[in-house]
Short mmCIF file of C-alpha atoms in Angstrom, two decimals:
data_model
loop_
_atom_site.label_atom_id
_atom_site.label_comp_id
_atom_site.label_asym_id
_atom_site.label_seq_id
_atom_site.Cartn_x
_atom_site.Cartn_y
_atom_site.Cartn_z
CA UNK J 10 10.41 -25.63 20.14
CA UNK J 11 11.52 -23.54 23.41
CA UNK J 12 12.52 -20.17 22.25
CA UNK J 13 13.81 -17.11 23.91
CA UNK J 14 11.84 -14.11 23.11
CA UNK J 15 13.75 -10.71 22.89
CA UNK J 16 12.07 -7.83 23.91
CA UNK J 17 12.59 -4.50 22.58
CA UNK J 18 14.82 -2.24 24.11
CA UNK J 19 14.78 1.59 23.84
CA UNK J 20 12.28 2.58 21.22
CA UNK J 21 12.81 5.91 19.66
CA UNK J 22 9.51 8.27 19.81
CA UNK J 23 8.57 9.35 16.15
CA UNK J 24 8.70 13.22 15.67
CA UNK J 25 8.34 14.04 11.99
CA UNK J 26 7.32 17.69 11.31
CA UNK J 27 4.56 17.86 8.88
CA UNK J 28 5.15 14.42 7.37
CA UNK J 29 3.44 11.97 9.96
CA UNK J 30 -0.11 13.72 10.51
CA UNK J 31 -2.77 11.44 10.04
CA UNK J 32 -5.67 13.41 9.21
CA UNK J 33 -7.56 12.10 6.30
CA UNK J 34 -7.46 13.16 3.52
CA UNK J 35 -4.20 15.29 3.83
CA UNK J 36 -2.25 15.61 0.65
CA UNK J 37 1.78 15.89 0.52
CA UNK J 38 2.40 19.35 0.19
CA UNK J 39 4.96 19.83 -2.83
CA UNK J 40 5.52 21.11 -6.13
CA UNK J 41 7.28 20.33 -9.41
CA UNK J 42 10.76 19.57 -8.91
CA UNK J 43 13.72 18.70 -11.24
CA UNK J 44 14.38 14.98 -11.00
CA UNK J 45 17.84 13.64 -9.39
CA UNK J 46 17.97 11.40 -12.41
CA UNK J 47 16.09 10.58 -15.51
CA UNK J 48 16.87 6.72 -15.75
CA UNK J 49 17.33 6.74 -19.44
CA UNK J 50 17.76 2.80 -19.35
CA UNK J 51 14.72 2.27 -17.53
CA UNK J 52 12.82 0.50 -20.37
CA UNK J 53 15.17 -2.08 -19.99
CA UNK J 54 14.18 -2.93 -16.30
CA UNK J 55 12.53 -5.97 -15.67
CA UNK J 56 8.62 -5.52 -14.91
CA UNK J 57 6.69 -7.70 -12.51
CA UNK J 58 3.78 -8.95 -14.85
CA UNK J 59 4.64 -7.92 -18.05
CA UNK J 60 6.79 -10.16 -20.42
CA UNK J 61 9.37 -7.37 -21.07
CA UNK J 62 8.79 -3.61 -21.80
CA UNK J 63 8.08 -4.55 -25.31
CA UNK J 64 5.47 -6.99 -24.57
CA UNK J 65 2.82 -3.83 -25.64
CA UNK J 66 3.30 -2.68 -29.15
CA UNK J 67 3.70 1.06 -29.57
CA UNK J 68 3.69 2.24 -32.98
CA UNK J 69 6.30 5.08 -33.69
CA UNK J 70 4.88 8.60 -33.60
CA UNK J 71 4.56 11.17 -36.24
CA UNK J 72 7.64 13.33 -37.05
CA UNK J 73 7.34 16.33 -35.25
CA UNK J 74 7.75 18.31 -38.65
CA UNK J 75 4.57 16.66 -39.76
CA UNK J 76 1.28 18.35 -40.53
CA UNK J 77 -0.39 16.16 -37.87
CA UNK J 78 2.07 16.78 -34.99
CA UNK J 79 2.11 20.59 -35.74
CA UNK J 80 -1.85 20.25 -35.31
CA UNK J 81 -1.56 19.05 -32.10
CA UNK J 82 1.03 21.69 -31.06
CA UNK J 83 -0.98 24.19 -32.28
CA UNK J 84 -3.99 22.83 -30.32
CA UNK J 85 -2.25 22.65 -26.68
CA UNK J 86 -1.01 26.14 -27.65
CA UNK J 87 -4.50 27.27 -27.99
CA UNK J 88 -5.83 25.54 -24.89
CA UNK J 89 -2.96 27.15 -22.72
CA UNK J 90 -3.82 30.38 -23.95
CA UNK J 91 -7.26 30.07 -22.62
CA UNK J 92 -6.78 28.32 -19.71
CA UNK J 93 -8.75 29.28 -16.81
CA UNK J 94 -8.26 29.50 -12.88
CA UNK J 95 -9.71 25.96 -12.17
CA UNK J 96 -7.47 24.32 -14.79
CA UNK J 97 -4.44 26.18 -13.46
CA UNK J 98 -5.03 24.81 -9.90
CA UNK J 99 -5.17 21.38 -11.56
CA UNK J 100 -2.05 21.56 -13.33
CA UNK J 101 -0.46 22.90 -10.25
CA UNK J 102 -1.87 20.12 -8.23
CA UNK J 103 -0.89 16.90 -10.43
CA UNK J 104 2.72 18.32 -10.58
CA UNK J 105 5.26 16.19 -12.66
CA UNK J 106 5.22 13.16 -10.26
CA UNK J 107 1.52 11.73 -10.31
CA UNK J 108 2.71 8.45 -8.66
CA UNK J 109 2.34 10.56 -5.38
CA UNK J 110 -0.99 12.01 -6.31
CA UNK J 111 -2.77 8.66 -7.51
CA UNK J 112 -1.27 7.13 -4.18
CA UNK J 113 -2.64 9.74 -2.01
CA UNK J 114 -6.10 9.15 -3.79
CA UNK J 115 -6.13 5.49 -3.12
CA UNK J 116 -4.95 6.21 0.59
CA UNK J 117 -8.25 8.76 0.71
CA UNK J 118 -10.47 6.01 -0.65
CA UNK J 119 -8.96 3.34 1.99
CA UNK J 120 -9.78 5.77 4.75
CA UNK J 121 -13.25 6.27 3.25
CA UNK J 122 -14.17 2.78 3.03
CA UNK J 123 -12.19 1.23 6.13
CA UNK J 124 -15.62 1.07 8.10
CA UNK J 125 -16.64 -2.11 9.70
CA UNK J 126 -20.20 -3.30 8.91
CA UNK J 127 -22.50 -3.12 11.68
CA UNK J 128 -25.04 -5.86 12.87
CA UNK J 129 -28.42 -6.07 11.73
CA UNK J 130 -31.40 -5.71 13.65
CA UNK J 131 -31.43 -9.43 14.29
CA UNK J 132 -27.57 -9.15 15.56
CA UNK J 133 -26.41 -11.15 12.30
CA UNK J 134 -24.13 -9.32 9.85
CA UNK J 135 -24.23 -8.99 6.31
CA UNK J 136 -20.62 -8.67 4.78
CA UNK J 137 -19.76 -6.21 1.68
CA UNK J 138 -20.52 -8.17 -1.39
CA UNK J 139 -18.26 -6.77 -4.66
CA UNK J 140 -21.30 -8.22 -6.90
CA UNK J 141 -23.70 -5.71 -4.95
CA UNK J 142 -21.50 -2.82 -4.16
CA UNK J 143 -24.13 -0.58 -3.35
CA UNK J 144 -24.73 -2.66 -0.40
CA UNK J 145 -26.02 -2.13 2.26
CA UNK J 146 -23.16 -2.62 3.61
CA UNK J 147 -21.36 -0.85 0.98
CA UNK J 148 -18.30 -2.72 -0.82
CA UNK J 149 -15.51 -2.53 0.47
CA UNK J 150 -14.78 -2.76 3.61
CA UNK J 151 -11.08 -1.58 3.15
CA UNK J 152 -9.34 -3.60 6.29
CA UNK J 153 -5.66 -3.64 6.41
CA UNK J 154 -5.50 -6.88 4.05
CA UNK J 155 -7.99 -5.27 1.68
CA UNK J 156 -5.88 -1.90 1.62
CA UNK J 157 -2.49 -3.75 1.02
CA UNK J 158 -3.70 -5.68 -1.90
CA UNK J 159 -5.31 -2.43 -3.21
CA UNK J 160 -2.22 -0.65 -3.07
CA UNK J 161 0.02 -3.60 -4.83
CA UNK J 162 -1.90 -3.91 -7.67
CA UNK J 163 -1.98 0.07 -8.12
CA UNK J 164 1.65 0.38 -7.72
CA UNK J 165 2.59 -2.72 -9.63
CA UNK J 166 0.50 -1.76 -12.58
CA UNK J 167 1.96 1.53 -12.55
CA UNK J 168 5.48 0.10 -12.48
CA UNK J 169 5.01 -2.29 -15.42
CA UNK J 170 3.43 0.31 -17.07
CA UNK J 171 6.05 2.93 -16.89
CA UNK J 172 8.76 0.67 -17.71
CA UNK J 173 7.15 0.21 -20.86
CA UNK J 174 6.38 3.89 -21.55
CA UNK J 175 10.46 4.40 -20.82
CA UNK J 176 11.36 1.98 -23.45
CA UNK J 177 9.31 3.71 -26.11
CA UNK J 178 10.39 6.97 -24.87
CA UNK J 179 13.99 6.45 -25.68
CA UNK J 180 13.27 4.30 -28.48
CA UNK J 181 11.55 6.91 -30.50
CA UNK J 182 12.81 9.88 -28.49
CA UNK J 183 10.24 12.58 -29.53
CA UNK J 184 11.03 15.89 -27.67
CA UNK J 185 8.26 17.56 -25.45
CA UNK J 186 6.33 20.34 -26.75
CA UNK J 187 8.09 22.91 -24.87
CA UNK J 188 11.22 21.85 -26.02
CA UNK J 189 10.39 22.04 -29.75
CA UNK J 190 8.47 25.52 -29.40
CA UNK J 191 9.98 28.12 -27.20
CA UNK J 192 6.95 30.11 -26.78
CA UNK J 193 5.37 27.34 -24.75
CA UNK J 194 5.94 27.94 -20.95
CA UNK J 195 6.25 24.61 -19.16
CA UNK J 196 4.28 24.43 -15.94
CA UNK J 197 6.83 22.19 -14.50
CA UNK J 198 10.79 21.94 -13.90
CA UNK J 199 11.77 21.21 -17.32
CA UNK J 200 13.66 17.68 -18.22
CA UNK J 201 14.92 16.23 -21.33
CA UNK J 202 12.87 12.79 -20.85
CA UNK J 203 10.94 12.20 -24.27
CA UNK J 204 7.15 12.80 -24.31
CA UNK J 205 5.87 9.79 -26.31
CA UNK J 206 4.17 7.94 -24.90
CA UNK J 207 2.95 10.06 -21.88
CA UNK J 208 4.02 8.67 -18.62
CA UNK J 209 1.32 10.75 -16.98
CA UNK J 210 -1.26 9.28 -19.19
CA UNK J 211 -0.15 5.94 -18.25
CA UNK J 212 -0.49 6.62 -14.62
CA UNK J 213 -4.05 8.38 -15.27
CA UNK J 214 -5.43 5.32 -16.76
CA UNK J 215 -4.04 2.83 -14.99
CA UNK J 216 -4.77 4.22 -11.60
CA UNK J 217 -8.31 4.73 -12.58
CA UNK J 218 -8.64 1.35 -13.73
CA UNK J 219 -7.06 -0.44 -11.10
CA UNK J 220 -8.88 1.81 -8.21
CA UNK J 221 -12.20 1.50 -10.14
CA UNK J 222 -12.37 -2.22 -9.61
CA UNK J 223 -11.20 -1.97 -6.00
CA UNK J 224 -13.55 0.71 -5.05
CA UNK J 225 -16.66 0.64 -7.64
CA UNK J 226 -18.69 2.93 -5.88
CA UNK J 227 -15.99 5.62 -6.84
CA UNK J 228 -16.06 5.01 -10.65
CA UNK J 229 -17.42 8.63 -11.22
CA UNK J 230 -14.99 10.23 -8.96
CA UNK J 231 -11.97 8.52 -10.51
CA UNK J 232 -12.98 8.90 -13.95
CA UNK J 233 -13.40 12.97 -13.09
CA UNK J 234 -9.68 12.55 -11.58
CA UNK J 235 -8.51 10.99 -14.49
CA UNK J 236 -10.04 13.62 -16.73
CA UNK J 237 -8.51 16.31 -15.01
CA UNK J 238 -4.92 14.62 -15.01
CA UNK J 239 -5.24 14.06 -18.61
CA UNK J 240 -6.13 17.69 -19.34
CA UNK J 241 -3.23 18.85 -17.27
CA UNK J 242 -0.69 17.26 -19.30
CA UNK J 243 -2.07 19.12 -22.02
CA UNK J 244 -2.27 22.14 -20.35
CA UNK J 245 1.09 22.06 -18.95
CA UNK J 246 2.68 21.99 -22.18
CA UNK J 247 4.58 18.73 -21.57
CA UNK J 248 2.22 16.26 -23.79
CA UNK J 249 0.36 16.76 -27.22
CA UNK J 250 -2.70 14.55 -27.70
CA UNK J 251 -0.69 11.63 -29.54
CA UNK J 252 1.45 11.21 -26.55
CA UNK J 253 -1.52 10.89 -24.46
CA UNK J 254 -3.25 8.14 -26.58
CA UNK J 255 0.09 6.25 -26.55
CA UNK J 256 0.23 6.25 -22.85
CA UNK J 257 -3.43 5.16 -22.48
CA UNK J 258 -2.75 2.16 -24.69
CA UNK J 259 -0.25 0.95 -22.68
CA UNK J 260 -2.10 1.59 -19.27
CA UNK J 261 -5.31 -0.34 -20.93
CA UNK J 262 -3.28 -3.62 -21.71
CA UNK J 263 -1.31 -3.39 -18.13
CA UNK J 264 -4.29 -2.85 -16.17
CA UNK J 265 -5.84 -5.69 -17.84
CA UNK J 266 -3.25 -8.07 -16.97
CA UNK J 267 -3.09 -6.74 -13.53
CA UNK J 268 -6.99 -7.04 -12.93
CA UNK J 269 -6.91 -10.53 -14.29
CA UNK J 270 -4.27 -11.80 -11.64
CA UNK J 271 -6.29 -9.86 -9.19
CA UNK J 272 -9.37 -11.69 -10.09
CA UNK J 273 -7.79 -14.88 -9.65
CA UNK J 274 -5.47 -14.51 -6.68
CA UNK J 275 -7.86 -15.98 -4.15
CA UNK J 276 -9.04 -12.89 -2.35
CA UNK J 277 -12.38 -13.69 -3.45
CA UNK J 278 -12.64 -16.50 -0.83
CA UNK J 279 -10.69 -14.79 1.95
CA UNK J 280 -13.87 -13.94 3.86
CA UNK J 281 -14.77 -17.53 4.34
CA UNK J 282 -18.42 -18.64 5.67
CA UNK J 283 -18.99 -19.67 9.28
CA UNK J 284 -18.35 -23.37 8.63
CA UNK J 285 -15.19 -22.82 7.30
CA UNK J 286 -13.99 -20.51 9.97
CA UNK J 287 -15.33 -22.77 12.57
CA UNK J 288 -13.45 -25.72 10.96
CA UNK J 289 -10.21 -23.69 10.90
CA UNK J 290 -10.83 -22.97 14.98
CA UNK J 291 -11.12 -26.62 15.67
CA UNK J 292 -8.29 -27.59 13.88
CA UNK J 293 -6.24 -25.06 15.68
CA UNK J 294 -7.69 -26.55 18.86
CA UNK J 295 -6.92 -29.81 18.16
CA UNK J 296 -3.56 -28.81 17.06
CA UNK J 297 -2.35 -26.88 20.02
CA UNK J 298 -5.12 -27.10 22.90
CA UNK J 299 -5.98 -23.24 22.35
CA UNK J 300 -8.33 -20.78 20.07
CA UNK J 301 -8.81 -17.45 19.78
CA UNK J 302 -12.63 -16.20 20.91
CA UNK J 303 -14.14 -13.10 19.40
CA UNK J 304 -15.08 -11.07 22.42
CA UNK J 305 -17.45 -8.39 20.56
CA UNK J 306 -20.72 -8.04 21.52
CA UNK J 307 -22.81 -9.26 19.55
CA UNK J 308 -20.27 -11.65 18.58
CA UNK J 309 -19.32 -11.77 14.87
CA UNK J 310 -19.91 -14.93 13.63
CA UNK J 311 -16.65 -15.28 11.49
CA UNK J 312 -13.16 -13.62 11.85
CA UNK J 313 -11.93 -11.02 9.39
CA UNK J 314 -10.60 -12.77 6.26
CA UNK J 315 -9.58 -16.25 7.81
CA UNK J 316 -8.49 -17.33 4.27
CA UNK J 317 -6.40 -14.39 3.57
CA UNK J 318 -3.38 -16.40 3.93
CA UNK J 319 -4.22 -18.78 0.98
CA UNK J 320 -4.04 -15.45 -1.28
CA UNK J 321 -1.41 -15.65 -4.16
CA UNK J 322 1.68 -13.90 -3.06
CA UNK J 323 4.07 -11.76 -5.27
CA UNK J 324 7.48 -12.92 -4.31
CA UNK J 325 6.95 -16.35 -2.49
CA UNK J 326 5.66 -19.37 -3.54
CA UNK J 327 4.66 -21.35 -0.29
CA UNK J 328 3.27 -19.16 2.30
CA UNK J 329 4.01 -22.10 4.95
CA UNK J 330 7.84 -21.67 3.85
CA UNK J 331 7.73 -18.15 5.93
CA UNK J 332 5.53 -19.28 8.72
CA UNK J 333 6.97 -18.30 12.03
CA UNK J 334 7.64 -20.32 14.91
CA UNK J 335 4.89 -21.52 17.19
CA UNK J 336 3.90 -18.95 20.17
CA UNK J 337 4.55 -20.09 23.80
CA UNK J 338 2.01 -22.64 25.32
CA UNK J 339 -0.46 -21.11 27.79
CA UNK J 340 1.03 -23.07 30.39
CA UNK J 341 4.61 -22.28 29.68
CA UNK J 342 6.78 -19.69 31.82
CA UNK J 343 7.27 -17.49 28.55
CA UNK J 344 3.63 -16.97 28.42
CA UNK J 345 3.48 -16.13 32.24
CA UNK J 346 6.33 -13.81 32.03
CA UNK J 347 4.37 -12.17 29.14
CA UNK J 348 0.96 -11.89 31.31
CA UNK J 349 3.25 -9.89 33.93
CA UNK J 350 4.60 -7.60 31.25
CA UNK J 351 1.38 -6.67 29.67
CA UNK J 352 -0.15 -6.06 33.40
CA UNK J 353 2.63 -3.81 34.36
CA UNK J 354 2.32 -1.61 31.20
CA UNK J 355 -1.47 -1.34 31.81
CA UNK J 356 -0.96 -0.57 35.62
CA UNK J 357 1.78 2.17 34.68
CA UNK J 358 0.59 3.54 31.64
CA UNK J 359 2.87 6.40 30.80
CA UNK J 360 1.84 9.58 28.52
CA UNK J 361 4.66 8.61 26.15
CA UNK J 362 3.28 4.97 25.74
CA UNK J 363 -0.06 6.02 25.33
CA UNK J 364 1.15 8.61 22.73
CA UNK J 365 2.88 6.18 20.77
CA UNK J 366 0.00 3.48 20.94
CA UNK J 367 -2.78 5.95 19.72
CA UNK J 368 -0.17 7.37 16.97
CA UNK J 369 0.25 4.01 15.43
CA UNK J 370 -3.39 3.08 15.92
CA UNK J 371 -4.61 3.08 12.28
CA UNK J 372 -7.98 1.88 13.01
CA UNK J 373 -11.17 2.32 11.61
CA UNK J 374 -11.76 5.16 9.30
CA UNK J 375 -7.92 5.64 8.52
CA UNK J 376 -5.76 4.47 5.82
CA UNK J 377 -4.49 1.40 7.75
CA UNK J 378 -0.97 0.36 8.65
CA UNK J 379 -0.33 -0.12 4.98
CA UNK J 380 -1.42 3.40 4.07
CA UNK J 381 0.72 4.69 6.95
CA UNK J 382 3.87 3.45 5.32
CA UNK J 383 2.75 4.46 2.00
CA UNK J 384 2.51 7.97 3.36
CA UNK J 385 6.31 7.83 4.40
CA UNK J 386 7.50 6.44 1.10
CA UNK J 387 5.74 9.42 -0.42
CA UNK J 388 7.38 12.02 1.50
CA UNK J 389 10.76 10.22 0.98
CA UNK J 390 10.11 9.92 -2.81
CA UNK J 391 9.50 13.74 -2.80
CA UNK J 392 12.44 14.42 -0.71
CA UNK J 393 14.83 12.55 -3.01
CA UNK J 394 13.27 14.03 -6.11
CA UNK J 395 12.49 10.63 -7.96
CA UNK J 396 11.07 10.79 -11.32
CA UNK J 397 7.82 8.91 -12.06
CA UNK J 398 9.52 5.57 -12.88
CA UNK J 399 11.67 5.26 -10.05
CA UNK J 400 8.87 6.49 -7.73
CA UNK J 401 6.49 3.82 -9.07
CA UNK J 402 9.47 1.05 -8.34
CA UNK J 403 9.73 2.13 -4.95
CA UNK J 404 5.97 1.82 -4.38
CA UNK J 405 5.65 -1.52 -6.34
CA UNK J 406 8.28 -3.12 -4.33
CA UNK J 407 7.11 -1.66 -1.02
CA UNK J 408 3.58 -2.90 -1.48
CA UNK J 409 4.31 -6.06 -2.71
CA UNK J 410 6.26 -6.56 0.48
CA UNK J 411 3.56 -5.29 2.39
CA UNK J 412 1.19 -7.67 0.92
CA UNK J 413 3.17 -10.63 1.10
CA UNK J 414 3.87 -10.01 4.62
CA UNK J 415 0.06 -9.45 5.22
CA UNK J 416 -0.69 -12.80 3.81
CA UNK J 417 2.07 -14.47 5.67
CA UNK J 418 0.77 -12.85 8.98
CA UNK J 419 -2.68 -13.78 8.50
CA UNK J 420 -1.51 -17.52 7.52
CA UNK J 421 -0.09 -17.63 11.03
CA UNK J 422 -2.96 -15.82 12.81
CA UNK J 423 -5.35 -18.61 11.50
CA UNK J 424 -3.13 -21.42 11.81
CA UNK J 425 -2.15 -20.72 15.36
CA UNK J 426 -5.47 -19.18 16.36
CA UNK J 427 -3.72 -17.78 19.46
CA UNK J 428 -5.70 -16.04 21.81
CA UNK J 429 -5.35 -12.01 22.69
CA UNK J 430 -4.24 -10.96 26.01
CA UNK J 431 -8.08 -9.71 26.61
CA UNK J 432 -9.13 -13.20 26.55
CA UNK J 433 -7.03 -15.04 28.72
CA UNK J 434 -6.09 -12.50 31.51
CA UNK J 435 -9.05 -12.22 33.90
CA UNK J 436 -10.15 -8.55 34.18
CA UNK J 437 -7.76 -7.09 31.39
CA UNK J 438 -8.64 -4.06 29.30
CA UNK J 439 -7.03 -2.93 26.22
CA UNK J 440 -6.60 1.27 25.37
CA UNK J 441 -7.30 0.74 21.83
CA UNK J 442 -9.93 -1.93 20.92
CA UNK J 443 -9.55 -5.50 19.98
CA UNK J 444 -9.29 -6.43 16.28
CA UNK J 445 -11.67 -9.16 14.96
CA UNK J 446 -8.94 -11.68 14.38
CA UNK J 447 -6.39 -13.97 16.29
CA UNK J 448 -3.48 -12.30 18.33
CA UNK J 449 -0.23 -14.06 16.77
CA UNK J 450 1.38 -12.68 14.80
CA UNK J 451 0.87 -8.93 15.12
CA UNK J 452 -0.18 -7.18 11.77
CA UNK J 453 1.04 -4.04 12.93
CA UNK J 454 4.52 -5.38 13.33
CA UNK J 455 4.49 -7.60 10.27
CA UNK J 456 3.37 -5.05 7.66
CA UNK J 457 5.80 -2.21 9.20
CA UNK J 458 8.87 -4.34 9.09
CA UNK J 459 8.35 -5.54 5.61
CA UNK J 460 7.89 -1.84 4.59
CA UNK J 461 10.73 -0.72 6.62
CA UNK J 462 13.13 -3.13 4.88
CA UNK J 463 12.06 -2.18 1.38
CA UNK J 464 12.44 1.50 2.14
CA UNK J 465 15.76 0.63 3.80
CA UNK J 466 17.06 -0.93 0.58
CA UNK J 467 15.84 2.05 -1.37
CA UNK J 468 16.58 4.84 0.89
CA UNK J 469 19.59 3.21 2.84
CA UNK J 470 20.70 6.50 4.55
CA UNK J 471 17.26 6.15 6.33
CA UNK J 472 17.63 2.49 7.13
CA UNK J 473 18.15 3.11 10.74
CA UNK J 474 14.97 5.77 10.98
CA UNK J 475 12.67 3.31 9.16
CA UNK J 476 13.57 0.14 11.16
CA UNK J 477 13.28 2.16 14.47
CA UNK J 478 9.79 3.17 13.44
CA UNK J 479 8.78 -0.19 12.62
CA UNK J 480 9.84 -1.28 15.95
CA UNK J 481 8.02 1.49 17.54
CA UNK J 482 4.79 0.30 15.52
CA UNK J 483 5.25 -3.15 16.85
CA UNK J 484 5.65 -2.30 20.48
CA UNK J 485 2.85 0.31 20.12
CA UNK J 486 0.33 -2.70 19.85
CA UNK J 487 1.80 -4.13 23.36
CA UNK J 488 1.53 -0.69 24.91
CA UNK J 489 -1.89 -0.73 23.71
CA UNK J 490 -2.82 -4.07 25.32
CA UNK J 491 -4.07 -5.47 22.11
CA UNK J 492 -0.82 -7.94 21.47
CA UNK J 493 1.50 -10.30 23.53
CA UNK J 494 5.24 -8.91 23.04
CA UNK J 495 6.06 -12.24 21.36
CA UNK J 496 3.30 -11.30 18.84
CA UNK J 497 5.31 -8.10 18.10
CA UNK J 498 8.89 -9.20 18.06
CA UNK J 499 8.35 -12.63 16.12
CA UNK J 500 5.91 -10.56 13.93
CA UNK J 501 8.72 -7.97 13.37
CA UNK J 502 11.37 -10.72 12.35
CA UNK J 503 8.56 -12.31 10.14
CA UNK J 504 8.05 -9.06 8.17
CA UNK J 505 11.39 -8.79 7.60
CA UNK J 506 12.01 -11.92 6.50
CA UNK J 507 9.25 -11.82 4.10
CA UNK J 508 10.46 -8.62 2.77
CA UNK J 509 13.79 -10.04 1.80
CA UNK J 510 12.34 -12.17 -0.77
CA UNK J 511 10.94 -9.02 -2.59
CA UNK J 512 14.07 -7.26 -2.13
CA UNK J 513 16.13 -10.06 -3.86
CA UNK J 514 13.59 -9.51 -6.85
CA UNK J 515 14.32 -6.04 -6.81
CA UNK J 516 17.88 -6.61 -7.00
CA UNK J 517 17.67 -8.26 -10.20
CA UNK J 518 15.60 -5.73 -12.14
CA UNK J 519 18.31 -3.62 -13.58
CA UNK J 520 17.39 -0.45 -11.87
CA UNK J 521 20.26 -0.65 -9.37
#
């Protein structure tokens, strides 16, 4: 099929004061805020994995006049009277929207483990193994596909857990401790959302459970963070212990369902052995007459996650249904034209283009392209003063779309197995390294376009802004010499197409 490839026009330069720094870790600077909306009907929203909000049974709480509840109230008042400096700082840190905080912790872990395993003394490679997480090398290597999946499971579990919590909050309608006892000075901006079950407890336990599975070497750290979070719920004056216990029940059930899906989604087979990788490569050569070659020294025997394209998607049944058009043949005029475009960029590199390429690099030791868009979403959530439930919804749909987009992208990468510019242009050099997987389509482009479309749906006032960022992320890979322009343009269309499936799901969940 002969296709006209449209190149990007003017690309806006991304300038976001205090919101786009990519130092790791760097937590969002925000304090407790008054929610724009309490979403009283949130318990009627449609979950992603649960069979409705009532799939988890939570018993009615004790009456606020009961001996049991009054004892709980006295207990938190005693704890608050004896709070120390570290505890006070912990309460301030967790704020009243821990969706953002746990997402930031996930980004920190992704960056920490985004380190490619090095070669052994004999130039062979040992890949991270979840069965022996201590390694060497340590598990995981949190590359972009792994990061997108970790963030998706974390966000979906949080979202489903909070839908269930919201249902019971408004069914039982038990006020928060500070609303019942005026001597309790609530640490955050007050609201009239019922306290039972505790949404904070749902987030603390779900996040610990999911992230401990994704990052097994961090179990002790995550347990510590969970305990600090749970303690802060008591010390803030927002919850009594029975609120927290009920939230933990919801969280454990949701986590189990989410992690069962994860265990059977095909990710364990994504990093295929060499024989499988070679067969994929041979099939592409037979089909198209080209194949991507790894140009690293020493050469890695297998590309990164050749079978990630087979992983179960969230909103799409058949990955082939969203596979993009073929790239131009290597003897076509379209290809030759693109060679000249890349040579021209390389020979006339400007400071602006170099800055754009570097800004969007998101390579080893960073929170990856999916993490970059999670950072933006965190900023928008705080700016819009979303409550935890609506925040979790934002993150769930964005990360579902990002993961689906990544699966679609990796399907295209290994189906087409298209060479990178450095392989086919004699003497060509990049300014940002060369990833260990085929060129077409661009992962940055697909991830970014998918994320930007979901953010444009949720924050329509920012639609032009985020779509411009996605186009800048895409062209950055061309400026860097890592990708062809059609990798970026077709990848952007691909990401937008995939995201629409997630948006269609979101439009039917009852939240709009």
